[in-house]
Amino acid sequence: MTGADATLQAPQDRPLTIVILLSEPLQGTIGEVMEAAAEDYPDLDWSAAFGGSPVINTASATLAAEMTAPLAPEGRIIFIGHPGPCMADWKLPLSRSRFAFREVEAAITRHTDHLTLSILSSEPGTAERFAAMRKLTCLGAVFAKLPTALAVYVEESGLVVQPERWVKAADTALRAELPVLEWVAIWSDAPKHGVVSVNTIGLAALAGAEVCFADAAVEGGSAAQWVIGFACSLVEAEQPYGDGDTIGIEGDGMEKALRIRKTVSESFGGCDVWCLIHPTCEIDFDRMLGPVRAPHAPAPERQERMVNFGVLRQKLARFSERRPGGRPRQP
């Protein structure tokens, strides 16, 4: 299954998965990997009992090892070694990744073997998925530090990330923050003059829903800031938003607030979508989705939920407003 196709499936009925692209076959043992993980990331629990083969071998093996008992709450870890290159459809991953990883095409072309790392959460909640993402990011970083590692491919979002960036993503995850631009694709487009839309691809695997900034006359970086901030609040804090709530930026008045509506969109493969609606948006969501459903109602004036974007400034500096390859999906 390609990354593009993976975003169209139910988000929490299969493992979170990353793929390490390698320039030559990898051979080692599960014990060596766990020792390296415990040394590099001692804040996480790596005391897992593994069954099956204790050897990781991408030259000939398929299933390398599988944990016999789930880790709570992160879940079961699975290693699968694959001889030969990863047979994904690389068209969309290339378009989504090139802005941050200029050598992405060379990495895809050069890799000769690959290793799949998966974690299946023992519980379906967002907090458990975040814990699984954090452990999987750090485990991937152990392999990303190898001189033979060319890239890390995230199936859900279709992103291909350079090894150095993935190692930094592990540090971000350890701070209980979402390494959003390593795990989630931010897709932007200008459907007509002066109007922009932005949406996530791959967030559903972590939060059970995607986020879409509906067509509005807003600068692309600002729209992305809203989307990233809202996505992080969903994953990091499990913020209990309701259909019809408003959100605002700390310190700004109600004129900067956005209405949010939750729907199910076939454009996103039938998964839940949070739509962020700016005052300049011309889409009539009440007509399209119907009135806001109880018990959630619009927040009282100047009591809307706040989103703090202060920690996102550095991440947003890497955001590219325009992506080649087509329009973002609208609900």
GROMACS .gro file of C-alpha atoms in nm:
model
  331
    1MET     CA    1   0.000   0.000   0.000
    2THR     CA    2   0.136   0.340  -0.090
    3GLY     CA    3   0.141   0.638   0.142
    4ALA     CA    4  -0.118   0.813  -0.073
    5ASP     CA    5  -0.354   0.514  -0.051
    6ALA     CA    6  -0.287   0.465   0.319
    7THR     CA    7  -0.438   0.805   0.404
    8LEU     CA    8  -0.772   0.683   0.268
    9GLN     CA    9  -0.818   0.399   0.516
   10ALA     CA   10  -0.965   0.389   0.865
   11PRO     CA   11  -0.695   0.546   1.085
   12GLN     CA   12  -0.690   0.328   1.395
   13ASP     CA   13  -0.738  -0.028   1.273
   14ARG     CA   14  -0.376  -0.092   1.178
   15PRO     CA   15  -0.025  -0.007   1.304
   16LEU     CA   16   0.157   0.321   1.271
   17THR     CA   17   0.431   0.242   1.021
   18ILE     CA   18   0.756   0.396   0.900
   19VAL     CA   19   1.002   0.256   0.647
   20ILE     CA   20   1.380   0.298   0.669
   21LEU     CA   21   1.535   0.320   0.321
   22LEU     CA   22   1.886   0.167   0.320
   23SER     CA   23   2.179   0.185   0.080
   24GLU     CA   24   2.285  -0.174   0.158
   25PRO     CA   25   2.150  -0.477   0.347
   26LEU     CA   26   2.114  -0.443   0.723
   27GLN     CA   27   2.202  -0.726   0.961
   28GLY     CA   28   2.185  -0.716   1.339
   29THR     CA   29   1.993  -0.839   1.641
   30ILE     CA   30   1.692  -0.713   1.831
   31GLY     CA   31   1.910  -0.697   2.143
   32GLU     CA   32   2.152  -0.457   1.975
   33VAL     CA   33   1.866  -0.233   1.864
   34MET     CA   34   1.711  -0.224   2.211
   35GLU     CA   35   2.047  -0.147   2.372
   36ALA     CA   36   2.101   0.142   2.133
   37ALA     CA   37   1.746   0.271   2.194
   38ALA     CA   38   1.791   0.253   2.571
   39GLU     CA   39   2.123   0.438   2.546
   40ASP     CA   40   1.999   0.713   2.313
   41TYR     CA   41   1.648   0.753   2.459
   42PRO     CA   42   1.659   0.638   2.822
   43ASP     CA   43   1.336   0.821   2.912
   44LEU     CA   44   1.133   0.553   2.732
   45ASP     CA   45   1.079   0.192   2.838
   46TRP     CA   46   1.258  -0.050   2.607
   47SER     CA   47   1.233  -0.360   2.829
   48ALA     CA   48   1.026  -0.564   2.585
   49ALA     CA   49   1.027  -0.942   2.554
   50PHE     CA   50   1.053  -1.047   2.190
   51GLY     CA   51   0.954  -1.372   2.028
   52GLY     CA   52   1.025  -1.506   1.683
   53SER     CA   53   1.361  -1.444   1.524
   54PRO     CA   54   1.605  -1.230   1.727
   55VAL     CA   55   1.780  -1.129   1.403
   56ILE     CA   56   1.709  -0.837   1.173
   57ASN     CA   57   1.819  -0.915   0.819
   58THR     CA   58   1.703  -0.716   0.517
   59ALA     CA   59   1.906  -0.932   0.278
   60SER     CA   60   1.678  -1.236   0.289
   61ALA     CA   61   1.436  -1.230   0.583
   62THR     CA   62   1.081  -1.097   0.588
   63LEU     CA   63   0.938  -1.099   0.941
   64ALA     CA   64   1.238  -1.030   1.162
   65ALA     CA   65   1.081  -1.021   1.507
   66GLU     CA   66   0.755  -0.954   1.682
   67MET     CA   67   0.699  -0.863   2.043
   68THR     CA   68   0.510  -1.134   2.231
   69ALA     CA   69   0.330  -0.906   2.476
   70PRO     CA   70   0.200  -0.554   2.406
   71LEU     CA   71   0.363  -0.258   2.573
   72ALA     CA   72   0.110  -0.043   2.755
   73PRO     CA   73   0.008   0.198   2.624
   74GLU     CA   74   0.233   0.202   2.316
   75GLY     CA   75   0.145  -0.143   2.191
   76ARG     CA   76   0.313  -0.418   1.991
   77ILE     CA   77   0.637  -0.352   1.799
   78ILE     CA   78   0.696  -0.533   1.470
   79PHE     CA   79   1.019  -0.540   1.265
   80ILE     CA   80   1.006  -0.659   0.904
   81GLY     CA   81   1.318  -0.674   0.689
   82HIS     CA   82   1.272  -0.646   0.312
   83PRO     CA   83   1.529  -0.729   0.044
   84GLY     CA   84   1.511  -0.494  -0.252
   85PRO     CA   85   1.367  -0.144  -0.281
   86CYS     CA   86   1.032  -0.036  -0.137
   87MET     CA   87   0.772  -0.067  -0.413
   88ALA     CA   88   0.563   0.239  -0.323
   89ASP     CA   89   0.416   0.477  -0.576
   90TRP     CA   90   0.665   0.759  -0.522
   91LYS     CA   91   0.493   1.032  -0.726
   92LEU     CA   92   0.306   1.198  -0.439
   93PRO     CA   93   0.578   1.136  -0.177
   94LEU     CA   94   0.824   1.315  -0.405
   95SER     CA   95   0.597   1.617  -0.448
   96ARG     CA   96   0.522   1.639  -0.077
   97SER     CA   97   0.879   1.593   0.041
   98ARG     CA   98   1.097   1.784  -0.204
   99PHE     CA   99   1.051   2.126  -0.039
  100ALA     CA  100   1.218   2.003   0.281
  101PHE     CA  101   1.442   1.727   0.143
  102ARG     CA  102   1.605   1.824  -0.185
  103GLU     CA  103   1.787   1.492  -0.221
  104VAL     CA  104   1.469   1.290  -0.176
  105GLU     CA  105   1.468   1.156  -0.534
  106ALA     CA  106   1.830   1.044  -0.504
  107ALA     CA  107   1.752   0.868  -0.173
  108ILE     CA  108   1.460   0.681  -0.328
  109THR     CA  109   1.665   0.587  -0.634
  110ARG     CA  110   1.971   0.474  -0.435
  111HIS     CA  111   1.804   0.256  -0.172
  112THR     CA  112   1.853  -0.116  -0.222
  113ASP     CA  113   1.682  -0.259   0.090
  114HIS     CA  114   1.431  -0.137   0.344
  115LEU     CA  115   1.314  -0.207   0.697
  116THR     CA  116   0.954  -0.162   0.811
  117LEU     CA  117   0.892  -0.061   1.173
  118SER     CA  118   0.536  -0.074   1.307
  119ILE     CA  119   0.367  -0.022   1.641
  120LEU     CA  120   0.007  -0.124   1.698
  121SER     CA  121  -0.143   0.059   1.994
  122SER     CA  122  -0.293  -0.156   2.266
  123GLU     CA  123  -0.564   0.110   2.314
  124PRO     CA  124  -0.742   0.319   2.046
  125GLY     CA  125  -0.731   0.661   2.216
  126THR     CA  126  -0.537   0.961   2.092
  127ALA     CA  127  -0.307   0.959   2.395
  128GLU     CA  128  -0.211   0.599   2.323
  129ARG     CA  129  -0.154   0.673   1.956
  130PHE     CA  130   0.068   0.967   2.054
  131ALA     CA  131   0.268   0.742   2.288
  132ALA     CA  132   0.308   0.491   2.006
  133MET     CA  133   0.418   0.766   1.767
  134ARG     CA  134   0.676   0.889   2.017
  135LYS     CA  135   0.827   0.543   2.066
  136LEU     CA  136   0.823   0.468   1.694
  137THR     CA  137   0.991   0.801   1.614
  138CYS     CA  138   1.272   0.728   1.859
  139LEU     CA  139   1.310   0.370   1.738
  140GLY     CA  140   1.331   0.498   1.381
  141ALA     CA  141   1.594   0.748   1.487
  142VAL     CA  142   1.816   0.462   1.605
  143PHE     CA  143   1.822   0.335   1.247
  144ALA     CA  144   1.829   0.685   1.093
  145LYS     CA  145   2.166   0.741   1.260
  146LEU     CA  146   2.322   0.455   1.064
  147PRO     CA  147   2.552   0.560   0.778
  148THR     CA  148   2.352   0.334   0.543
  149ALA     CA  149   2.019   0.506   0.619
  150LEU     CA  150   1.907   0.723   0.327
  151ALA     CA  151   1.560   0.834   0.437
  152VAL     CA  152   1.256   0.758   0.651
  153TYR     CA  153   0.924   0.711   0.470
  154VAL     CA  154   0.597   0.773   0.659
  155GLU     CA  155   0.323   0.568   0.495
  156GLU     CA  156   0.025   0.760   0.634
  157SER     CA  157   0.128   1.103   0.507
  158GLY     CA  158   0.343   1.000   0.212
  159LEU     CA  159   0.635   1.205   0.346
  160VAL     CA  160   0.998   1.105   0.290
  161VAL     CA  161   1.219   1.258   0.558
  162GLN     CA  162   1.597   1.291   0.557
  163PRO     CA  163   1.768   1.098   0.840
  164GLU     CA  164   1.901   1.409   1.017
  165ARG     CA  165   1.552   1.558   1.036
  166TRP     CA  166   1.410   1.234   1.171
  167VAL     CA  167   1.665   1.229   1.453
  168LYS     CA  168   1.557   1.583   1.545
  169ALA     CA  169   1.194   1.468   1.530
  170ALA     CA  170   1.273   1.212   1.800
  171ASP     CA  171   1.396   1.492   2.026
  172THR     CA  172   1.071   1.680   1.962
  173ALA     CA  173   0.863   1.372   2.042
  174LEU     CA  174   1.048   1.324   2.371
  175ARG     CA  175   0.931   1.673   2.474
  176ALA     CA  176   0.573   1.544   2.436
  177GLU     CA  177   0.532   1.757   2.124
  178LEU     CA  178   0.415   1.635   1.785
  179PRO     CA  179   0.693   1.646   1.520
  180VAL     CA  180   0.420   1.760   1.288
  181LEU     CA  181   0.614   1.831   0.969
  182GLU     CA  182   0.787   1.492   0.990
  183TRP     CA  183   0.467   1.291   1.046
  184VAL     CA  184   0.192   1.497   0.880
  185ALA     CA  185   0.186   1.647   0.531
  186ILE     CA  186   0.056   2.005   0.514
  187TRP     CA  187  -0.098   2.053   0.171
  188SER     CA  188  -0.173   2.403   0.045
  189ASP     CA  189  -0.332   2.552  -0.264
  190ALA     CA  190  -0.476   2.879  -0.393
  191PRO     CA  191  -0.806   2.783  -0.557
  192LYS     CA  192  -0.860   3.137  -0.685
  193HIS     CA  193  -0.695   3.477  -0.661
  194GLY     CA  194  -0.651   3.589  -0.302
  195VAL     CA  195  -0.796   3.268  -0.156
  196VAL     CA  196  -0.602   2.984   0.005
  197SER     CA  197  -0.687   2.647   0.154
  198VAL     CA  198  -0.470   2.415   0.364
  199ASN     CA  199  -0.525   2.062   0.489
  200THR     CA  200  -0.342   1.782   0.667
  201ILE     CA  201  -0.265   1.438   0.525
  202GLY     CA  202  -0.183   1.165   0.774
  203LEU     CA  203  -0.310   1.327   1.093
  204ALA     CA  204  -0.601   1.080   1.109
  205ALA     CA  205  -0.356   0.806   1.203
  206LEU     CA  206  -0.275   0.997   1.522
  207ALA     CA  207  -0.590   1.194   1.606
  208GLY     CA  208  -0.866   1.002   1.426
  209ALA     CA  209  -0.939   1.298   1.196
  210GLU     CA  210  -0.782   1.531   0.942
  211VAL     CA  211  -0.789   1.912   0.958
  212CYS     CA  212  -0.893   2.139   0.671
  213PHE     CA  213  -0.869   2.519   0.657
  214ALA     CA  214  -1.158   2.593   0.422
  215ASP     CA  215  -1.115   2.828   0.122
  216ALA     CA  216  -1.065   3.180   0.258
  217ALA     CA  217  -0.890   3.505   0.177
  218VAL     CA  218  -0.601   3.440   0.413
  219GLU     CA  219  -0.224   3.437   0.361
  220GLY     CA  220  -0.098   3.081   0.320
  221GLY     CA  221   0.142   3.088   0.615
  222SER     CA  222  -0.134   3.206   0.848
  223ALA     CA  223  -0.369   2.934   0.729
  224ALA     CA  224  -0.095   2.676   0.785
  225GLN     CA  225  -0.035   2.816   1.132
  226TRP     CA  226  -0.398   2.759   1.222
  227VAL     CA  227  -0.393   2.405   1.082
  228ILE     CA  228  -0.068   2.305   1.254
  229GLY     CA  229  -0.172   2.460   1.585
  230PHE     CA  230  -0.509   2.289   1.580
  231ALA     CA  231  -0.352   1.957   1.480
  232CYS     CA  232  -0.099   1.977   1.764
  233SER     CA  233  -0.370   2.059   2.018
  234LEU     CA  234  -0.567   1.753   1.906
  235VAL     CA  235  -0.273   1.515   1.936
  236GLU     CA  236  -0.073   1.657   2.227
  237ALA     CA  237  -0.356   1.758   2.459
  238GLU     CA  238  -0.662   1.571   2.328
  239GLN     CA  239  -0.843   1.905   2.332
  240PRO     CA  240  -1.218   1.831   2.358
  241TYR     CA  241  -1.344   2.041   2.069
  242GLY     CA  242  -1.708   2.026   1.967
  243ASP     CA  243  -1.887   2.083   1.640
  244GLY     CA  244  -1.962   2.455   1.618
  245ASP     CA  245  -1.705   2.571   1.875
  246THR     CA  246  -1.487   2.873   1.805
  247ILE     CA  247  -1.111   2.890   1.845
  248GLY     CA  248  -0.890   3.193   1.878
  249ILE     CA  249  -0.528   3.298   1.924
  250GLU     CA  250  -0.418   3.402   2.271
  251GLY     CA  251  -0.445   3.781   2.301
  252ASP     CA  252  -0.654   3.838   1.988
  253GLY     CA  253  -1.015   3.952   1.983
  254MET     CA  254  -1.316   3.768   1.847
  255GLU     CA  255  -1.254   3.915   1.503
  256LYS     CA  256  -0.963   3.669   1.477
  257ALA     CA  257  -1.170   3.368   1.587
  258LEU     CA  258  -1.251   3.075   1.362
  259ARG     CA  259  -1.559   2.856   1.370
  260ILE     CA  260  -1.496   2.481   1.356
  261ARG     CA  261  -1.728   2.217   1.211
  262LYS     CA  262  -1.675   1.843   1.218
  263THR     CA  263  -1.791   1.627   0.931
  264VAL     CA  264  -1.716   1.306   0.746
  265SER     CA  265  -1.564   1.368   0.404
  266GLU     CA  266  -1.545   1.127   0.114
  267SER     CA  267  -1.262   1.344  -0.023
  268PHE     CA  268  -1.059   1.218   0.275
  269GLY     CA  269  -1.164   0.857   0.223
  270GLY     CA  270  -1.460   0.876   0.458
  271CYS     CA  271  -1.270   0.976   0.772
  272ASP     CA  272  -1.365   1.256   1.013
  273VAL     CA  273  -1.252   1.607   0.920
  274TRP     CA  274  -1.231   1.920   1.134
  275CYS     CA  275  -1.307   2.222   0.912
  276LEU     CA  276  -1.161   2.555   1.026
  277ILE     CA  277  -1.386   2.832   0.897
  278HIS     CA  278  -1.242   3.183   0.866
  279PRO     CA  279  -1.484   3.482   0.851
  280THR     CA  280  -1.383   3.537   0.487
  281CYS     CA  281  -1.480   3.182   0.387
  282GLU     CA  282  -1.774   3.189   0.142
  283ILE     CA  283  -1.874   2.824   0.190
  284ASP     CA  284  -2.211   2.790   0.365
  285PHE     CA  285  -2.127   2.509   0.606
  286ASP     CA  286  -2.460   2.534   0.789
  287ARG     CA  287  -2.640   2.470   0.462
  288MET     CA  288  -2.398   2.195   0.362
  289LEU     CA  289  -2.372   2.017   0.700
  290GLY     CA  290  -2.687   2.129   0.874
  291PRO     CA  291  -2.714   2.317   1.203
  292VAL     CA  292  -2.468   2.258   1.483
  293ARG     CA  293  -2.561   1.946   1.674
  294ALA     CA  294  -2.625   1.948   2.049
  295PRO     CA  295  -2.472   1.939   2.302
  296HIS     CA  296  -2.201   2.151   2.144
  297ALA     CA  297  -2.293   2.513   2.082
  298PRO     CA  298  -2.103   2.825   1.979
  299ALA     CA  299  -1.880   2.947   2.261
  300PRO     CA  300  -1.991   3.265   2.440
  301GLU     CA  301  -1.834   3.585   2.316
  302ARG     CA  302  -1.468   3.620   2.424
  303GLN     CA  303  -1.475   3.276   2.581
  304GLU     CA  304  -1.365   3.081   2.277
  305ARG     CA  305  -1.095   2.818   2.309
  306MET     CA  306  -0.742   2.948   2.268
  307VAL     CA  307  -0.461   2.804   2.061
  308ASN     CA  308  -0.106   2.902   2.155
  309PHE     CA  309   0.117   2.913   1.849
  310GLY     CA  310   0.435   3.029   2.024
  311VAL     CA  311   0.607   2.690   2.007
  312LEU     CA  312   0.531   2.654   1.637
  313ARG     CA  313   0.728   2.951   1.498
  314GLN     CA  314   1.040   2.751   1.420
  315LYS     CA  315   0.842   2.470   1.260
  316LEU     CA  316   0.648   2.710   1.042
  317ALA     CA  317   0.970   2.857   0.904
  318ARG     CA  318   1.006   2.532   0.708
  319PHE     CA  319   0.656   2.545   0.567
  320SER     CA  320   0.621   2.587   0.192
  321GLU     CA  321   0.296   2.757   0.098
  322ARG     CA  322   0.253   2.594  -0.241
  323ARG     CA  323   0.278   2.223  -0.318
  324PRO     CA  324   0.285   2.085  -0.670
  325GLY     CA  325   0.054   1.806  -0.767
  326GLY     CA  326  -0.300   1.934  -0.732
  327ARG     CA  327  -0.556   2.089  -0.502
  328PRO     CA  328  -0.592   2.002  -0.137
  329ARG     CA  329  -0.902   1.811  -0.055
  330GLN     CA  330  -1.208   2.004   0.056
  331PRO     CA  331  -1.498   1.843   0.244
   0.00000   0.00000   0.00000
